[in-house]
Amino acid sequence: MTTPTPIGIHDLELATTHYVVTLDDLASHNGTDPAKYRLGLGQDQMSFPAPDEDIITMGAAAAAPLLERNGTEGIRTLIFATESGVDQSKAAGVSAHRLLGLPSDVRVVEFKQACYGGTAALQAAIGMVSRTPNERVLIISSDVARYELDSPGEPTQGAGAVAMLVSASPALLEIEPIAGLFTDDVDDFWRPNDSSTAVVDGALSVSAYLDALTGAWDNLQAQGGPALDEIDRLLYHQPFTKMAKKGQAHLAAYVGSELDVTLPGEAASGGRDTGLALGTLYNRRLGNTYTASLFAGLASLLHQDDSLEGKRIGLFSYGSGSVSEFITATVQPGYFDSSRAARFYAELDARVPLDIDHYRELHATELSSATDVVTPRVSTSQYRFAGISGQARQYERVDQAA
Ligand code: COA
């Protein structure tokens, strides 16, 4: 019997927005204790898009360095996962495909199921590569998380994109074949077609997430997946980083295991260290990035822990509504690149602080497809949402702009 070729994530990159809102500023505006955001939610900042940025510009910005490093040969599929789509019909990835200069013989499609879409894309990509191992699949997970101003969800907004290249014999992570699945029709979070902000029942979304975690875990076990003590690191979808802590505590109690649940700024809890805190460091500065959130956590861990060769990581993906999946992966030799974390922290540090008045003004701005508009050049990104013309969104590469 031959061993199947390993398939998984060969390379991964992140991108975020031009602006950042500091949650201490939001707390002071709201008359809230800043500790509620820093410790109660585990969030310090939230990325916020400039008028000439959106999921497509962030997605292209994440994918461009990936393509520079790895070339485009063999990429015949681009899956764009998002829950903040900008069109009801055209896949966001088609615009990204042009911005990135990809060839025409690429199939492009958009995946949607709340924050779970990126994981669905990963499984679809693995299926495609297992059928045609010389092909590679580009996945872009990109989202702008928006809630109503002055709502409980407001401090958990954020924005960002992760691009991943899925291939045979991957350099970073082999995704193991057994997965735990859990689907349950629940109205915890959704965005109606006529609303630019999500509708959320916060308390229900937290309990639905925890129920889904144990549901997916049980299914992983039923399918013959690894026991908890055979998983070295654990990552969770992070709508706010405290949710990863809640998930870890819930899973540990459910399985009857002692796991460390300490986040930055907290007193050490004791228990086995599974990389919980390291996997939250990027997310506490990005805010919620919906489909990208779990993979931003993965990047945070892989960039900052140099001891993972041969180790197994468990990843829990949750998408409200709800669909969730628990997958496991093994870290490949030579995965660690000490320059990656410094580069991404430099990108986070380079964001321009947005004062609360300006943030609220931008948040309240809604573009209508019925009105032509040219957006001002604000972001320094190579990719730009240039405005609306004839009801169609316009995108340009800055080096190719007329
Ligand atoms: N210092 C430290 N912690 C504080 C605090 C303070 N001064 N004041 C409050 N907190 C803590 C609370 O004890 C609570 O902690 P706990 O969850 O461990 O009990 C936490 O801050 C949140 O406060 P709470 O008042 O319970 O909730 P909220 O009304 O602010 O709403 C969410 C929190 C997450 C429900 C809300 O942000 C939301 O709806 N987010 C969007 C949906 C979402 O992300 N869902 C997650 C699953 S997908």
Tab-separated table of C-alpha atoms in Angstrom, residues 95-253:
chain	number	residue	atom	x	y	z
A	95	SER	CA	-11.789	41.277	-9.168
A	96	ALA	CA	-8.872	39.984	-7.071
A	97	HIS	CA	-7.928	37.649	-9.946
A	98	ARG	CA	-7.473	40.672	-12.267
A	99	LEU	CA	-5.686	42.791	-9.662
A	100	LEU	CA	-3.243	39.923	-9.089
A	101	GLY	CA	-2.639	39.372	-12.813
A	102	LEU	CA	-3.653	35.705	-12.675
A	103	PRO	CA	-4.079	33.862	-15.986
A	104	SER	CA	-7.537	33.254	-17.493
A	105	ASP	CA	-7.424	29.465	-16.968
A	106	VAL	CA	-8.359	29.784	-13.289
A	107	ARG	CA	-11.785	28.917	-11.826
A	108	VAL	CA	-12.909	31.543	-9.332
A	109	VAL	CA	-15.719	31.181	-6.814
A	110	GLU	CA	-16.917	32.727	-3.537
A	111	PHE	CA	-17.705	30.655	-0.426
A	112	LYS	CA	-20.073	31.842	2.306
A	113	GLN	CA	-21.037	30.418	5.680
A	114	ALA	CA	-20.250	33.148	8.221
A	115	CYS	CA	-16.768	32.791	9.739
A	116	TYR	CA	-16.508	29.122	8.674
A	117	GLY	CA	-16.099	29.848	4.919
A	118	GLY	CA	-12.278	29.780	4.955
A	119	THR	CA	-12.224	26.290	6.432
A	120	ALA	CA	-14.753	25.074	3.858
A	121	ALA	CA	-12.445	26.544	1.186
A	122	LEU	CA	-9.496	24.696	2.693
A	123	GLN	CA	-11.316	21.347	2.578
A	124	ALA	CA	-12.516	21.954	-0.999
A	125	ALA	CA	-8.953	22.860	-2.012
A	126	ILE	CA	-7.581	19.685	-0.434
A	127	GLY	CA	-10.138	17.668	-2.397
A	128	MET	CA	-9.084	19.330	-5.665
A	129	VAL	CA	-5.369	18.843	-5.017
A	130	SER	CA	-5.860	15.214	-4.058
A	131	ARG	CA	-7.496	14.637	-7.456
A	132	THR	CA	-4.838	16.611	-9.380
A	133	PRO	CA	-1.711	16.809	-7.198
A	134	ASN	CA	0.236	19.053	-9.571
A	135	GLU	CA	-2.397	21.799	-9.153
A	136	ARG	CA	-2.370	24.379	-6.366
A	137	VAL	CA	-5.335	26.318	-4.971
A	138	LEU	CA	-5.221	29.938	-3.837
A	139	ILE	CA	-7.591	30.713	-0.960
A	140	ILE	CA	-8.340	34.271	0.106
A	141	SER	CA	-10.306	34.743	3.338
A	142	SER	CA	-11.144	38.415	3.762
A	143	ASP	CA	-13.676	40.281	5.859
A	144	VAL	CA	-14.703	43.580	7.358
A	145	ALA	CA	-16.534	42.925	10.663
A	146	ARG	CA	-19.108	45.675	11.212
A	147	TYR	CA	-21.682	46.017	13.967
A	148	GLU	CA	-23.993	48.932	14.800
A	149	LEU	CA	-22.379	51.941	16.468
A	150	ASP	CA	-22.954	51.882	20.253
A	151	SER	CA	-23.940	48.179	20.201
A	152	PRO	CA	-22.234	45.524	22.396
A	153	GLY	CA	-20.602	44.110	19.254
A	154	GLU	CA	-18.936	47.445	18.338
A	155	PRO	CA	-15.643	46.808	20.218
A	156	THR	CA	-15.360	43.404	18.493
A	157	GLN	CA	-15.239	44.840	14.953
A	158	GLY	CA	-12.093	44.494	12.854
A	159	ALA	CA	-10.828	43.812	9.353
A	160	GLY	CA	-8.209	41.685	7.661
A	161	ALA	CA	-7.377	39.065	5.084
A	162	VAL	CA	-5.382	35.852	4.992
A	163	ALA	CA	-4.221	34.256	1.739
A	164	MET	CA	-3.196	30.593	1.688
A	165	LEU	CA	-1.697	28.412	-0.975
A	166	VAL	CA	-2.845	24.796	-0.747
A	167	SER	CA	-0.651	22.152	-2.384
A	168	ALA	CA	0.699	18.634	-2.208
A	169	SER	CA	3.871	18.246	-0.092
A	170	PRO	CA	3.202	21.560	1.698
A	171	ALA	CA	5.990	23.507	3.411
A	172	LEU	CA	3.969	24.633	6.463
A	173	LEU	CA	1.133	22.319	7.505
A	174	GLU	CA	-0.179	18.956	6.433
A	175	ILE	CA	-3.930	18.832	7.087
A	176	GLU	CA	-4.880	15.421	8.463
A	177	PRO	CA	-7.759	13.595	6.745
A	178	ILE	CA	-10.051	13.137	9.755
A	179	ALA	CA	-12.275	16.110	10.679
A	180	GLY	CA	-15.043	16.677	13.229
A	181	LEU	CA	-18.203	18.337	11.850
A	182	PHE	CA	-21.183	20.023	13.525
A	183	THR	CA	-24.083	21.897	11.898
A	184	ASP	CA	-27.060	23.361	13.763
A	185	ASP	CA	-29.661	25.839	12.430
A	186	VAL	CA	-29.497	28.675	15.001
A	187	ASP	CA	-30.200	32.441	14.719
A	188	ASP	CA	-27.180	33.707	16.683
A	189	PHE	CA	-25.696	36.022	14.032
A	190	TRP	CA	-26.631	36.901	10.466
A	191	ARG	CA	-26.664	39.839	8.052
A	192	PRO	CA	-29.913	40.394	6.152
A	193	ASN	CA	-29.572	41.368	2.479
A	194	ASP	CA	-30.746	44.910	3.222
A	195	SER	CA	-28.333	45.581	6.098
A	196	SER	CA	-24.659	46.617	6.062
A	197	THR	CA	-24.213	45.572	9.675
A	198	ALA	CA	-24.650	42.136	11.236
A	199	VAL	CA	-27.559	41.284	13.511
A	200	VAL	CA	-26.316	39.391	16.544
A	201	ASP	CA	-27.673	37.799	19.686
A	202	GLY	CA	-24.388	38.027	21.597
A	203	ALA	CA	-25.187	35.680	24.479
A	204	LEU	CA	-26.660	33.059	22.127
A	205	SER	CA	-23.637	33.322	19.808
A	206	VAL	CA	-21.294	32.539	22.719
A	207	SER	CA	-23.309	29.512	23.897
A	208	ALA	CA	-23.867	28.283	20.310
A	209	TYR	CA	-20.084	28.492	19.719
A	210	LEU	CA	-19.351	26.423	22.845
A	211	ASP	CA	-22.018	23.819	21.962
A	212	ALA	CA	-20.591	23.593	18.439
A	213	LEU	CA	-17.084	23.117	19.838
A	214	THR	CA	-18.071	20.058	21.850
A	215	GLY	CA	-20.276	18.831	18.991
A	216	ALA	CA	-17.382	19.020	16.509
A	217	TRP	CA	-15.014	17.517	19.089
A	218	ASP	CA	-17.331	14.540	19.654
A	219	ASN	CA	-17.547	13.997	15.918
A	220	LEU	CA	-13.733	14.146	15.593
A	221	GLN	CA	-13.497	11.435	18.227
A	222	ALA	CA	-16.242	9.355	16.595
A	223	GLN	CA	-14.345	9.529	13.298
A	224	GLY	CA	-11.167	8.197	14.959
A	225	GLY	CA	-9.317	11.534	15.365
A	226	PRO	CA	-6.555	12.126	17.918
A	227	ALA	CA	-7.232	12.372	21.667
A	228	LEU	CA	-6.713	15.764	23.351
A	229	ASP	CA	-3.343	14.764	24.832
A	230	GLU	CA	-2.148	13.859	21.303
A	231	ILE	CA	-2.715	17.472	20.156
A	232	ASP	CA	0.185	19.798	21.043
A	233	ARG	CA	-1.316	23.192	20.192
A	234	LEU	CA	-4.936	24.374	19.961
A	235	LEU	CA	-6.315	27.280	17.934
A	236	TYR	CA	-9.869	28.621	17.936
A	237	HIS	CA	-11.928	30.975	15.813
A	238	GLN	CA	-11.572	34.334	17.578
A	239	PRO	CA	-14.511	36.755	17.258
A	240	PHE	CA	-12.678	38.365	20.204
A	241	THR	CA	-9.685	36.660	21.777
A	242	LYS	CA	-11.452	35.968	25.099
A	243	MET	CA	-13.668	33.571	23.094
A	244	ALA	CA	-10.607	31.349	22.483
A	245	LYS	CA	-10.062	31.238	26.244
A	246	LYS	CA	-13.736	30.376	26.820
A	247	GLY	CA	-13.459	27.639	24.181
A	248	GLN	CA	-10.283	26.210	25.677
A	249	ALA	CA	-11.777	26.178	29.211
A	250	HIS	CA	-14.969	24.565	27.910
A	251	LEU	CA	-13.121	21.847	25.980
A	252	ALA	CA	-10.755	21.119	28.894
A	253	ALA	CA	-13.675	20.720	31.309
